[in-house]
Amino acid sequence: MSNLKFIYKNNEPLDKLVDYILSFKNLEALLLIGELGAGKTTLTSQIAKKLNEPKTVISPTFNTILVYDKFVHIDAYKLTTNLFAYEDYFEDKLAIIEWAENVTLPKFKHYIKIKVYFDNEQNHVFEVMEEQ
């Protein structure tokens, strides 16, 4: 499979990417890797809107995990081991994990891994690296 890329200008809605992600049935996790400030939390916020989440999505940097109605949002930037302490929250919710490359992940059966970075024109690039 060749990697699928979604490229957006700053502040452009991520509708096609969000629709693509949410088109997967039984999706357990969205694993986000990549550059600081490239759009990981913005993507999570736009997914929340599409899921009709009433709470405002903020970066979980200082909390590590924020729990919403239909998903949990984890910032693994400062974590170095695994997510075992958070796994109870995953049961009926989509796990959206920023900095997923920093931790040992649970054995998700259905997940999407996306690399988020800036291109030479400072566009936000969301590259789908893997789907299960």
Tab-separated table of N, CA, C and O in Angstrom:
chain	number	residue	atom	x	y	z
A	1	MET	N	0.846	-1.185	0.000
A	1	MET	CA	0.000	0.000	0.000
A	1	MET	C	0.887	1.244	0.000
A	1	MET	O	1.802	1.361	0.796
A	2	SER	N	0.625	2.140	-0.904
A	2	SER	CA	1.361	3.395	-0.863
A	2	SER	C	0.704	4.311	0.162
A	2	SER	O	-0.500	4.232	0.404
A	3	ASN	N	1.500	5.160	0.758
A	3	ASN	CA	0.977	6.051	1.783
A	3	ASN	C	0.043	7.085	1.168
A	3	ASN	O	0.321	7.636	0.112
A	4	LEU	N	-1.037	7.339	1.852
A	4	LEU	CA	-2.028	8.311	1.440
A	4	LEU	C	-1.709	9.625	2.138
A	4	LEU	O	-1.500	9.645	3.350
A	5	LYS	N	-1.652	10.730	1.374
A	5	LYS	CA	-1.311	12.030	1.966
A	5	LYS	C	-2.472	13.003	1.810
A	5	LYS	O	-3.074	13.093	0.746
A	6	PHE	N	-2.733	13.717	2.889
A	6	PHE	CA	-3.692	14.807	2.899
A	6	PHE	C	-2.893	16.067	3.219
A	6	PHE	O	-2.193	16.100	4.237
A	7	ILE	N	-2.989	17.089	2.374
A	7	ILE	CA	-2.200	18.308	2.551
A	7	ILE	C	-3.145	19.490	2.695
A	7	ILE	O	-4.065	19.666	1.881
A	8	TYR	N	-2.918	20.285	3.748
A	8	TYR	CA	-3.795	21.419	4.051
A	8	TYR	C	-2.976	22.668	4.339
A	8	TYR	O	-1.911	22.604	4.952
A	9	LYS	N	-3.539	23.795	3.958
A	9	LYS	CA	-2.964	25.089	4.331
A	9	LYS	C	-3.353	25.385	5.776
A	9	LYS	O	-4.270	24.787	6.321
A	10	ASN	N	-2.671	26.308	6.419
A	10	ASN	CA	-2.948	26.677	7.801
A	10	ASN	C	-4.414	27.101	7.956
A	10	ASN	O	-4.926	27.863	7.153
A	11	ASN	N	-5.068	26.596	8.981
A	11	ASN	CA	-6.465	26.901	9.326
A	11	ASN	C	-7.496	26.369	8.328
A	11	ASN	O	-8.662	26.708	8.424
A	12	GLU	N	-7.090	25.544	7.395
A	12	GLU	CA	-8.028	24.949	6.444
A	12	GLU	C	-8.723	23.761	7.123
A	12	GLU	O	-8.073	22.969	7.803
A	13	PRO	N	-10.046	23.625	6.975
A	13	PRO	CA	-10.747	22.478	7.571
A	13	PRO	C	-10.194	21.153	7.045
A	13	PRO	O	-9.848	21.041	5.869
A	14	LEU	N	-10.138	20.166	7.917
A	14	LEU	CA	-9.567	18.860	7.583
A	14	LEU	C	-10.663	17.849	7.237
A	14	LEU	O	-10.533	16.661	7.511
A	15	ASP	N	-11.743	18.316	6.623
A	15	ASP	CA	-12.930	17.485	6.415
A	15	ASP	C	-12.662	16.162	5.699
A	15	ASP	O	-13.149	15.117	6.133
A	16	LYS	N	-11.911	16.178	4.601
A	16	LYS	CA	-11.678	14.937	3.859
A	16	LYS	C	-10.914	13.926	4.697
A	16	LYS	O	-11.222	12.737	4.684
A	17	LEU	N	-9.930	14.388	5.435
A	17	LEU	CA	-9.159	13.502	6.304
A	17	LEU	C	-10.034	12.953	7.433
A	17	LEU	O	-10.020	11.747	7.709
A	18	VAL	N	-10.804	13.814	8.068
A	18	VAL	CA	-11.683	13.378	9.165
A	18	VAL	C	-12.695	12.360	8.648
A	18	VAL	O	-12.910	11.310	9.271
A	19	ASP	N	-13.310	12.634	7.494
A	19	ASP	CA	-14.271	11.685	6.912
A	19	ASP	C	-13.600	10.355	6.604
A	19	ASP	O	-14.183	9.284	6.823
A	20	TYR	N	-12.381	10.402	6.092
A	20	TYR	CA	-11.629	9.184	5.795
A	20	TYR	C	-11.417	8.372	7.077
A	20	TYR	O	-11.683	7.170	7.120
A	21	ILE	N	-10.950	9.019	8.124
A	21	ILE	CA	-10.684	8.328	9.392
A	21	ILE	C	-11.962	7.718	9.946
A	21	ILE	O	-11.989	6.553	10.339
A	22	LEU	N	-13.029	8.500	9.964
A	22	LEU	CA	-14.276	8.023	10.563
A	22	LEU	C	-15.027	7.028	9.680
A	22	LEU	O	-16.011	6.433	10.121
A	23	SER	N	-14.555	6.816	8.456
A	23	SER	CA	-15.180	5.817	7.590
A	23	SER	C	-14.795	4.395	7.991
A	23	SER	O	-15.442	3.436	7.569
A	24	PHE	N	-13.776	4.245	8.812
A	24	PHE	CA	-13.337	2.925	9.253
A	24	PHE	C	-14.242	2.421	10.371
A	24	PHE	O	-14.398	3.075	11.399
A	25	LYS	N	-14.828	1.264	10.151
A	25	LYS	CA	-15.688	0.659	11.171
A	25	LYS	C	-14.805	-0.004	12.223
A	25	LYS	O	-13.738	-0.535	11.914
A	26	ASN	N	-15.256	0.005	13.459
A	26	ASN	CA	-14.551	-0.633	14.586
A	26	ASN	C	-13.173	-0.049	14.848
A	26	ASN	O	-12.309	-0.716	15.408
A	27	LEU	N	-12.945	1.190	14.447
A	27	LEU	CA	-11.652	1.829	14.682
A	27	LEU	C	-11.425	1.987	16.183
A	27	LEU	O	-12.249	2.558	16.883
A	28	GLU	N	-10.310	1.437	16.670
A	28	GLU	CA	-9.992	1.496	18.093
A	28	GLU	C	-9.034	2.635	18.433
A	28	GLU	O	-9.087	3.178	19.529
A	29	ALA	N	-8.122	2.932	17.503
A	29	ALA	CA	-7.085	3.911	17.830
A	29	ALA	C	-6.643	4.689	16.609
A	29	ALA	O	-6.588	4.165	15.497
A	30	LEU	N	-6.321	5.939	16.869
A	30	LEU	CA	-5.688	6.812	15.893
A	30	LEU	C	-4.341	7.183	16.493
A	30	LEU	O	-4.285	7.816	17.546
A	31	LEU	N	-3.273	6.731	15.855
A	31	LEU	CA	-1.919	6.921	16.361
A	31	LEU	C	-1.270	8.053	15.580
A	31	LEU	O	-1.062	7.943	14.370
A	32	LEU	N	-0.969	9.142	16.260
A	32	LEU	CA	-0.431	10.335	15.607
A	32	LEU	C	1.023	10.524	15.998
A	32	LEU	O	1.360	10.564	17.182
A	33	ILE	N	1.870	10.618	14.988
A	33	ILE	CA	3.292	10.841	15.228
A	33	ILE	C	3.709	12.070	14.431
A	33	ILE	O	3.077	12.409	13.441
A	34	GLY	N	4.742	12.748	14.874
A	34	GLY	CA	5.226	13.841	14.063
A	34	GLY	C	5.608	15.087	14.812
A	34	GLY	O	5.724	15.097	16.031
A	35	GLU	N	5.769	16.143	14.045
A	35	GLU	CA	6.340	17.388	14.530
A	35	GLU	C	5.440	18.144	15.505
A	35	GLU	O	4.219	18.117	15.382
A	36	LEU	N	6.082	18.859	16.395
A	36	LEU	CA	5.391	19.745	17.325
A	36	LEU	C	4.685	20.845	16.534
A	36	LEU	O	5.277	21.448	15.642
A	37	GLY	N	3.419	21.064	16.836
A	37	GLY	CA	2.664	22.142	16.202
A	37	GLY	C	2.195	21.872	14.786
A	37	GLY	O	1.686	22.769	14.114
A	38	ALA	N	2.319	20.637	14.306
A	38	ALA	CA	1.978	20.339	12.909
A	38	ALA	C	0.495	20.068	12.687
A	38	ALA	O	0.044	20.064	11.547
A	39	GLY	N	-0.276	19.829	13.761
A	39	GLY	CA	-1.717	19.671	13.578
A	39	GLY	C	-2.361	18.483	14.251
A	39	GLY	O	-3.516	18.164	13.967
A	40	LYS	N	-1.664	17.811	15.159
A	40	LYS	CA	-2.226	16.633	15.812
A	40	LYS	C	-3.465	16.982	16.647
A	40	LYS	O	-4.497	16.329	16.538
A	41	THR	N	-3.380	18.016	17.464
A	41	THR	CA	-4.527	18.415	18.297
A	41	THR	C	-5.624	19.036	17.443
A	41	THR	O	-6.810	18.828	17.706
A	42	THR	N	-5.261	19.750	16.402
A	42	THR	CA	-6.257	20.310	15.482
A	42	THR	C	-7.066	19.187	14.845
A	42	THR	O	-8.295	19.275	14.746
A	43	LEU	N	-6.400	18.126	14.414
A	43	LEU	CA	-7.102	16.982	13.842
A	43	LEU	C	-8.062	16.384	14.865
A	43	LEU	O	-9.219	16.103	14.556
A	44	THR	N	-7.593	16.213	16.086
A	44	THR	CA	-8.444	15.659	17.144
A	44	THR	C	-9.667	16.540	17.365
A	44	THR	O	-10.787	16.043	17.499
A	45	SER	N	-9.475	17.831	17.366
A	45	SER	CA	-10.574	18.780	17.555
A	45	SER	C	-11.611	18.660	16.438
A	45	SER	O	-12.820	18.688	16.684
A	46	GLN	N	-11.139	18.500	15.211
A	46	GLN	CA	-12.071	18.394	14.093
A	46	GLN	C	-12.787	17.042	14.071
A	46	GLN	O	-13.939	16.950	13.648
A	47	ILE	N	-12.129	15.995	14.552
A	47	ILE	CA	-12.799	14.698	14.719
A	47	ILE	C	-13.903	14.846	15.767
A	47	ILE	O	-15.015	14.355	15.586
A	48	ALA	N	-13.596	15.533	16.851
A	48	ALA	CA	-14.578	15.740	17.923
A	48	ALA	C	-15.826	16.447	17.399
A	48	ALA	O	-16.959	16.066	17.737
A	49	LYS	N	-15.628	17.473	16.588
A	49	LYS	CA	-16.775	18.194	16.015
A	49	LYS	C	-17.639	17.260	15.184
A	49	LYS	O	-18.864	17.293	15.263
A	50	LYS	N	-17.000	16.414	14.383
A	50	LYS	CA	-17.732	15.485	13.520
A	50	LYS	C	-18.478	14.430	14.353
A	50	LYS	O	-19.517	13.930	13.937
A	51	LEU	N	-17.948	14.120	15.531
A	51	LEU	CA	-18.599	13.155	16.432
A	51	LEU	C	-19.609	13.833	17.360
A	51	LEU	O	-20.152	13.194	18.255
A	52	ASN	N	-19.834	15.135	17.144
A	52	ASN	CA	-20.766	15.920	17.971
A	52	ASN	C	-20.372	15.949	19.446
A	52	ASN	O	-21.228	15.914	20.331
A	53	GLU	N	-19.078	16.019	19.699
A	53	GLU	CA	-18.576	16.127	21.070
A	53	GLU	C	-18.911	17.517	21.605
A	53	GLU	O	-18.512	18.509	21.015
A	54	PRO	N	-19.646	17.589	22.750
A	54	PRO	CA	-20.023	18.898	23.271
A	54	PRO	C	-18.879	19.661	23.956
A	54	PRO	O	-18.892	20.887	23.984
A	55	LYS	N	-17.883	18.951	24.480
A	55	LYS	CA	-16.778	19.622	25.163
A	55	LYS	C	-15.765	20.144	24.157
A	55	LYS	O	-15.549	19.544	23.109
A	56	THR	N	-15.106	21.244	24.496
A	56	THR	CA	-14.047	21.797	23.664
A	56	THR	C	-12.790	20.951	23.833
A	56	THR	O	-12.376	20.654	24.952
A	57	VAL	N	-12.189	20.579	22.724
A	57	VAL	CA	-10.961	19.785	22.764
A	57	VAL	C	-9.780	20.711	22.979
A	57	VAL	O	-9.619	21.720	22.285
A	58	ILE	N	-8.967	20.368	23.981
A	58	ILE	CA	-7.721	21.078	24.235
A	58	ILE	C	-6.592	20.060	24.238
A	58	ILE	O	-6.830	18.865	24.359
A	59	SER	N	-5.389	20.531	24.115
A	59	SER	CA	-4.248	19.629	24.146
A	59	SER	C	-4.128	19.013	25.533
A	59	SER	O	-4.189	19.721	26.541
A	60	PRO	N	-3.950	17.701	25.605
A	60	PRO	CA	-3.817	17.049	26.911
A	60	PRO	C	-2.398	17.093	27.466
A	60	PRO	O	-2.056	16.324	28.360
A	61	THR	N	-1.574	17.996	26.987
A	61	THR	CA	-0.160	18.049	27.367
A	61	THR	C	0.044	18.016	28.873
A	61	THR	O	0.870	17.259	29.377
A	62	PHE	N	-0.701	18.809	29.615
A	62	PHE	CA	-0.472	18.894	31.057
A	62	PHE	C	-1.216	17.828	31.838
A	62	PHE	O	-0.907	17.573	32.990
A	63	ASN	N	-2.203	17.199	31.226
A	63	ASN	CA	-2.987	16.168	31.896
A	63	ASN	C	-2.598	14.763	31.457
A	63	ASN	O	-2.975	13.798	32.085
A	64	THR	N	-1.947	14.613	30.355
A	64	THR	CA	-1.595	13.370	29.679
A	64	THR	C	-2.813	12.723	29.029
A	64	THR	O	-2.731	12.261	27.916
A	65	ILE	N	-3.958	12.698	29.724
A	65	ILE	CA	-5.157	12.100	29.136
A	65	ILE	C	-6.365	12.978	29.439
A	65	ILE	O	-6.501	13.505	30.546
A	66	LEU	N	-7.209	13.153	28.438
A	66	LEU	CA	-8.500	13.814	28.603
A	66	LEU	C	-9.553	12.865	28.041
A	66	LEU	O	-9.382	12.299	26.960
A	67	VAL	N	-10.629	12.680	28.799
A	67	VAL	CA	-11.675	11.734	28.421
A	67	VAL	C	-12.901	12.513	27.956
A	67	VAL	O	-13.394	13.394	28.659
A	68	TYR	N	-13.368	12.166	26.763
A	68	TYR	CA	-14.555	12.782	26.177
A	68	TYR	C	-15.633	11.709	26.035
A	68	TYR	O	-15.402	10.548	26.357
A	69	ASP	N	-16.783	12.081	25.523
A	69	ASP	CA	-17.888	11.124	25.408
A	69	ASP	C	-17.567	9.934	24.507
A	69	ASP	O	-17.888	8.801	24.837
A	70	LYS	N	-16.949	10.192	23.349
A	70	LYS	CA	-16.746	9.124	22.371
A	70	LYS	C	-15.288	8.769	22.124
A	70	LYS	O	-14.991	7.874	21.339
A	71	PHE	N	-14.379	9.475	22.764
A	71	PHE	CA	-12.962	9.183	22.568
A	71	PHE	C	-12.152	9.635	23.779
A	71	PHE	O	-12.624	10.407	24.604
A	72	VAL	N	-10.939	9.099	23.851
A	72	VAL	CA	-9.969	9.568	24.837
A	72	VAL	C	-8.809	10.166	24.045
A	72	VAL	O	-8.453	9.678	22.972
A	73	HIS	N	-8.237	11.236	24.583
A	73	HIS	CA	-7.171	11.959	23.907
A	73	HIS	C	-5.947	11.891	24.810
A	73	HIS	O	-5.979	12.383	25.935
A	74	ILE	N	-4.896	11.278	24.319
A	74	ILE	CA	-3.690	11.063	25.112
A	74	ILE	C	-2.510	11.787	24.472
A	74	ILE	O	-2.309	11.723	23.265
A	75	ASP	N	-1.737	12.458	25.301
A	75	ASP	CA	-0.499	13.078	24.861
A	75	ASP	C	0.639	12.280	25.493
A	75	ASP	O	0.861	12.349	26.697
A	76	ALA	N	1.336	11.520	24.676
A	76	ALA	CA	2.413	10.652	25.171
A	76	ALA	C	3.790	11.309	25.040
A	76	ALA	O	4.808	10.634	25.134
A	77	TYR	N	3.822	12.628	24.867
A	77	TYR	CA	5.091	13.330	24.670
A	77	TYR	C	6.070	13.064	25.804
A	77	TYR	O	7.255	12.847	25.577
A	78	LYS	N	5.576	13.081	27.045
A	78	LYS	CA	6.461	12.911	28.206
A	78	LYS	C	6.452	11.484	28.757
A	78	LYS	O	7.088	11.210	29.761
A	79	LEU	N	5.712	10.592	28.116
A	79	LEU	CA	5.652	9.207	28.586
A	79	LEU	C	6.761	8.394	27.934
A	79	LEU	O	7.188	8.691	26.824
A	80	THR	N	7.210	7.369	28.636
A	80	THR	CA	8.302	6.560	28.086
A	80	THR	C	8.068	5.061	28.176
A	80	THR	O	8.872	4.287	27.681
A	81	THR	N	6.978	4.625	28.786
A	81	THR	CA	6.793	3.184	28.953
A	81	THR	C	5.614	2.688	28.106
A	81	THR	O	5.739	2.481	26.927
A	82	ASN	N	4.478	2.483	28.749
A	82	ASN	CA	3.311	1.985	28.033
A	82	ASN	C	2.066	2.731	28.500
A	82	ASN	O	2.148	3.613	29.349
A	83	LEU	N	0.931	2.350	27.960
A	83	LEU	CA	-0.328	3.021	28.292
A	83	LEU	C	-1.216	2.150	29.172
A	83	LEU	O	-2.419	2.364	29.252
A	84	PHE	N	-0.625	1.184	29.846
A	84	PHE	CA	-1.396	0.241	30.652
A	84	PHE	C	-2.340	0.950	31.623
A	84	PHE	O	-3.495	0.564	31.781
A	85	ALA	N	-1.893	2.000	32.260
A	85	ALA	CA	-2.707	2.719	33.250
A	85	ALA	C	-3.953	3.349	32.629
A	85	ALA	O	-4.914	3.660	33.332
A	86	TYR	N	-3.971	3.515	31.317
A	86	TYR	CA	-5.090	4.180	30.642
A	86	TYR	C	-6.011	3.221	29.889
A	86	TYR	O	-7.052	3.632	29.378
A	87	GLU	N	-5.632	1.952	29.803
A	87	GLU	CA	-6.348	1.016	28.934
A	87	GLU	C	-7.820	0.829	29.291
A	87	GLU	O	-8.628	0.552	28.401
A	88	ASP	N	-8.203	1.003	30.541
A	88	ASP	CA	-9.621	0.883	30.904
A	88	ASP	C	-10.473	1.913	30.178
A	88	ASP	O	-11.650	1.682	29.916
A	89	TYR	N	-9.910	3.037	29.840
A	89	TYR	CA	-10.647	4.094	29.139
A	89	TYR	C	-10.896	3.762	27.668
A	89	TYR	O	-11.723	4.373	27.017
A	90	PHE	N	-10.159	2.790	27.119
A	90	PHE	CA	-10.246	2.474	25.700
A	90	PHE	C	-11.432	1.588	25.344
A	90	PHE	O	-11.768	1.456	24.180
A	91	GLU	N	-12.059	0.963	26.342
A	91	GLU	CA	-13.036	-0.095	26.081
A	91	GLU	C	-14.120	0.292	25.069
A	91	GLU	O	-14.356	-0.422	24.115
A	92	ASP	N	-14.790	1.390	25.265
A	92	ASP	CA	-15.880	1.777	24.370
A	92	ASP	C	-15.607	3.089	23.654
A	92	ASP	O	-16.530	3.724	23.146
A	93	LYS	N	-14.362	3.500	23.619
A	93	LYS	CA	-14.028	4.795	23.051
A	93	LYS	C	-12.858	4.672	22.089
A	93	LYS	O	-12.009	3.804	22.238
A	94	LEU	N	-12.820	5.579	21.138
A	94	LEU	CA	-11.679	5.694	20.242
A	94	LEU	C	-10.516	6.301	21.025
A	94	LEU	O	-10.694	7.303	21.715
A	95	ALA	N	-9.354	5.688	20.946
A	95	ALA	CA	-8.151	6.239	21.580
A	95	ALA	C	-7.388	7.048	20.531
A	95	ALA	O	-6.980	6.505	19.504
A	96	ILE	N	-7.241	8.350	20.772
A	96	ILE	CA	-6.448	9.206	19.898
A	96	ILE	C	-5.171	9.525	20.664
A	96	ILE	O	-5.217	10.161	21.716
A	97	ILE	N	-4.048	9.030	20.151
A	97	ILE	CA	-2.788	9.101	20.885
A	97	ILE	C	-1.774	9.944	20.114
A	97	ILE	O	-1.319	9.548	19.037
A	98	GLU	N	-1.473	11.117	20.672
A	98	GLU	CA	-0.428	11.962	20.102
A	98	GLU	C	0.919	11.482	20.628
A	98	GLU	O	1.033	11.060	21.762
A	99	TRP	N	1.946	11.592	19.799
A	99	TRP	CA	3.296	11.130	20.134
A	99	TRP	C	3.294	9.621	20.410
A	99	TRP	O	3.981	9.133	21.298
A	100	ALA	N	2.519	8.884	19.624
A	100	ALA	CA	2.380	7.434	19.817
A	100	ALA	C	3.710	6.695	19.712
A	100	ALA	O	3.872	5.613	20.275
A	101	GLU	N	4.679	7.303	19.021
A	101	GLU	CA	5.983	6.655	18.866
A	101	GLU	C	6.777	6.613	20.169
A	101	GLU	O	7.764	5.883	20.278
A	102	ASN	N	6.352	7.348	21.182
A	102	ASN	CA	7.099	7.416	22.446
A	102	ASN	C	6.785	6.281	23.413
A	102	ASN	O	7.470	6.140	24.418
A	103	VAL	N	5.736	5.523	23.159
A	103	VAL	CA	5.294	4.510	24.124
A	103	VAL	C	5.076	3.157	23.454
A	103	VAL	O	4.902	3.072	22.242
A	104	THR	N	5.075	2.117	24.277
A	104	THR	CA	4.664	0.800	23.827
A	104	THR	C	3.145	0.797	23.836
A	104	THR	O	2.519	1.106	24.859
A	105	LEU	N	2.564	0.473	22.719
A	105	LEU	CA	1.110	0.558	22.571
A	105	LEU	C	0.427	-0.764	22.870
A	105	LEU	O	1.014	-1.829	22.674
A	106	PRO	N	-0.829	-0.697	23.315
A	106	PRO	CA	-1.612	-1.926	23.452
A	106	PRO	C	-1.775	-2.565	22.069
A	106	PRO	O	-1.557	-1.929	21.046
A	107	LYS	N	-2.189	-3.798	22.031
A	107	LYS	CA	-2.373	-4.515	20.764
A	107	LYS	C	-3.723	-4.148	20.148
A	107	LYS	O	-4.696	-4.872	20.255
A	108	PHE	N	-3.781	-2.987	19.518
A	108	PHE	CA	-5.001	-2.571	18.836
A	108	PHE	C	-5.175	-3.422	17.581
A	108	PHE	O	-4.230	-3.618	16.829
A	109	LYS	N	-6.385	-3.895	17.332
A	109	LYS	CA	-6.666	-4.669	16.122
A	109	LYS	C	-7.001	-3.753	14.956
A	109	LYS	O	-6.681	-4.052	13.813
A	110	HIS	N	-7.693	-2.650	15.235
A	110	HIS	CA	-8.138	-1.735	14.191
A	110	HIS	C	-7.628	-0.333	14.519
A	110	HIS	O	-8.127	0.307	15.442
A	111	TYR	N	-6.644	0.113	13.763
A	111	TYR	CA	-6.052	1.423	14.034
A	111	TYR	C	-5.562	2.063	12.741
A	111	TYR	O	-5.416	1.408	11.715
A	112	ILE	N	-5.323	3.361	12.829
A	112	ILE	CA	-4.709	4.111	11.737
A	112	ILE	C	-3.533	4.874	12.333
A	112	ILE	O	-3.675	5.513	13.375
A	113	LYS	N	-2.382	4.783	11.682
A	113	LYS	CA	-1.194	5.541	12.106
A	113	LYS	C	-0.957	6.648	11.093
A	113	LYS	O	-0.901	6.391	9.889
A	114	ILE	N	-0.859	7.884	11.590
A	114	ILE	CA	-0.672	9.038	10.716
A	114	ILE	C	0.540	9.844	11.162
A	114	ILE	O	0.655	10.195	12.334
A	115	LYS	N	1.412	10.120	10.213
A	115	LYS	CA	2.564	10.992	10.457
A	115	LYS	C	2.137	12.414	10.081
A	115	LYS	O	1.589	12.641	9.004
A	116	VAL	N	2.368	13.367	10.978
A	116	VAL	CA	1.943	14.750	10.791
A	116	VAL	C	3.195	15.629	10.753
A	116	VAL	O	4.021	15.587	11.656
A	117	TYR	N	3.317	16.418	9.677
A	117	TYR	CA	4.509	17.256	9.543
A	117	TYR	C	4.228	18.425	8.599
A	117	TYR	O	3.167	18.502	7.984
A	118	PHE	N	5.189	19.322	8.520
A	118	PHE	CA	5.115	20.459	7.604
A	118	PHE	C	5.903	20.138	6.333
A	118	PHE	O	6.981	19.546	6.409
A	119	ASP	N	5.376	20.577	5.182
A	119	ASP	CA	6.161	20.455	3.959
A	119	ASP	C	6.969	21.742	3.746
A	119	ASP	O	6.970	22.630	4.617
A	120	ASN	N	7.645	21.867	2.617
A	120	ASN	CA	8.508	23.028	2.351
A	120	ASN	C	7.755	24.344	2.284
A	120	ASN	O	8.339	25.407	2.483
A	121	GLU	N	6.455	24.296	1.990
A	121	GLU	CA	5.639	25.516	1.930
A	121	GLU	C	4.889	25.766	3.239
A	121	GLU	O	3.973	26.565	3.284
A	122	GLN	N	5.251	25.045	4.279
A	122	GLN	CA	4.613	25.138	5.601
A	122	GLN	C	3.149	24.698	5.594
A	122	GLN	O	2.356	25.103	6.434
A	123	ASN	N	2.776	23.849	4.625
A	123	ASN	CA	1.470	23.202	4.658
A	123	ASN	C	1.514	22.081	5.683
A	123	ASN	O	2.574	21.513	5.951
A	124	HIS	N	0.358	21.756	6.230
A	124	HIS	CA	0.240	20.639	7.168
A	124	HIS	C	0.022	19.369	6.352
A	124	HIS	O	-0.924	19.290	5.572
A	125	VAL	N	0.890	18.383	6.534
A	125	VAL	CA	0.786	17.122	5.815
A	125	VAL	C	0.408	16.030	6.801
A	125	VAL	O	1.026	15.886	7.859
A	126	PHE	N	-0.637	15.288	6.461
A	126	PHE	CA	-1.094	14.152	7.253
A	126	PHE	C	-0.918	12.929	6.368
A	126	PHE	O	-1.640	12.735	5.399
A	127	GLU	N	0.089	12.129	6.681
A	127	GLU	CA	0.435	10.968	5.845
A	127	GLU	C	0.004	9.694	6.559
A	127	GLU	O	0.529	9.352	7.622
A	128	VAL	N	-0.950	8.995	5.953
A	128	VAL	CA	-1.429	7.745	6.527
A	128	VAL	C	-0.353	6.696	6.283
A	128	VAL	O	-0.044	6.344	5.142
A	129	MET	N	0.250	6.227	7.378
A	129	MET	CA	1.383	5.309	7.291
A	129	MET	C	0.946	3.849	7.340
A	129	MET	O	1.600	2.981	6.781
A	130	GLU	N	-0.135	3.585	8.075
A	130	GLU	CA	-0.540	2.218	8.298
A	130	GLU	C	-2.010	2.175	8.694
A	130	GLU	O	-2.493	3.040	9.401
A	131	GLU	N	-2.692	1.147	8.216
A	131	GLU	CA	-4.089	0.915	8.585
A	131	GLU	C	-4.233	-0.565	8.944
A	131	GLU	O	-3.683	-1.415	8.278
A	132	GLN	N	-4.972	-0.824	9.976
A	132	GLN	CA	-5.264	-2.221	10.361
A	132	GLN	C	-6.734	-2.344	10.614
A	132	GLN	O	-7.350	-1.507	11.186
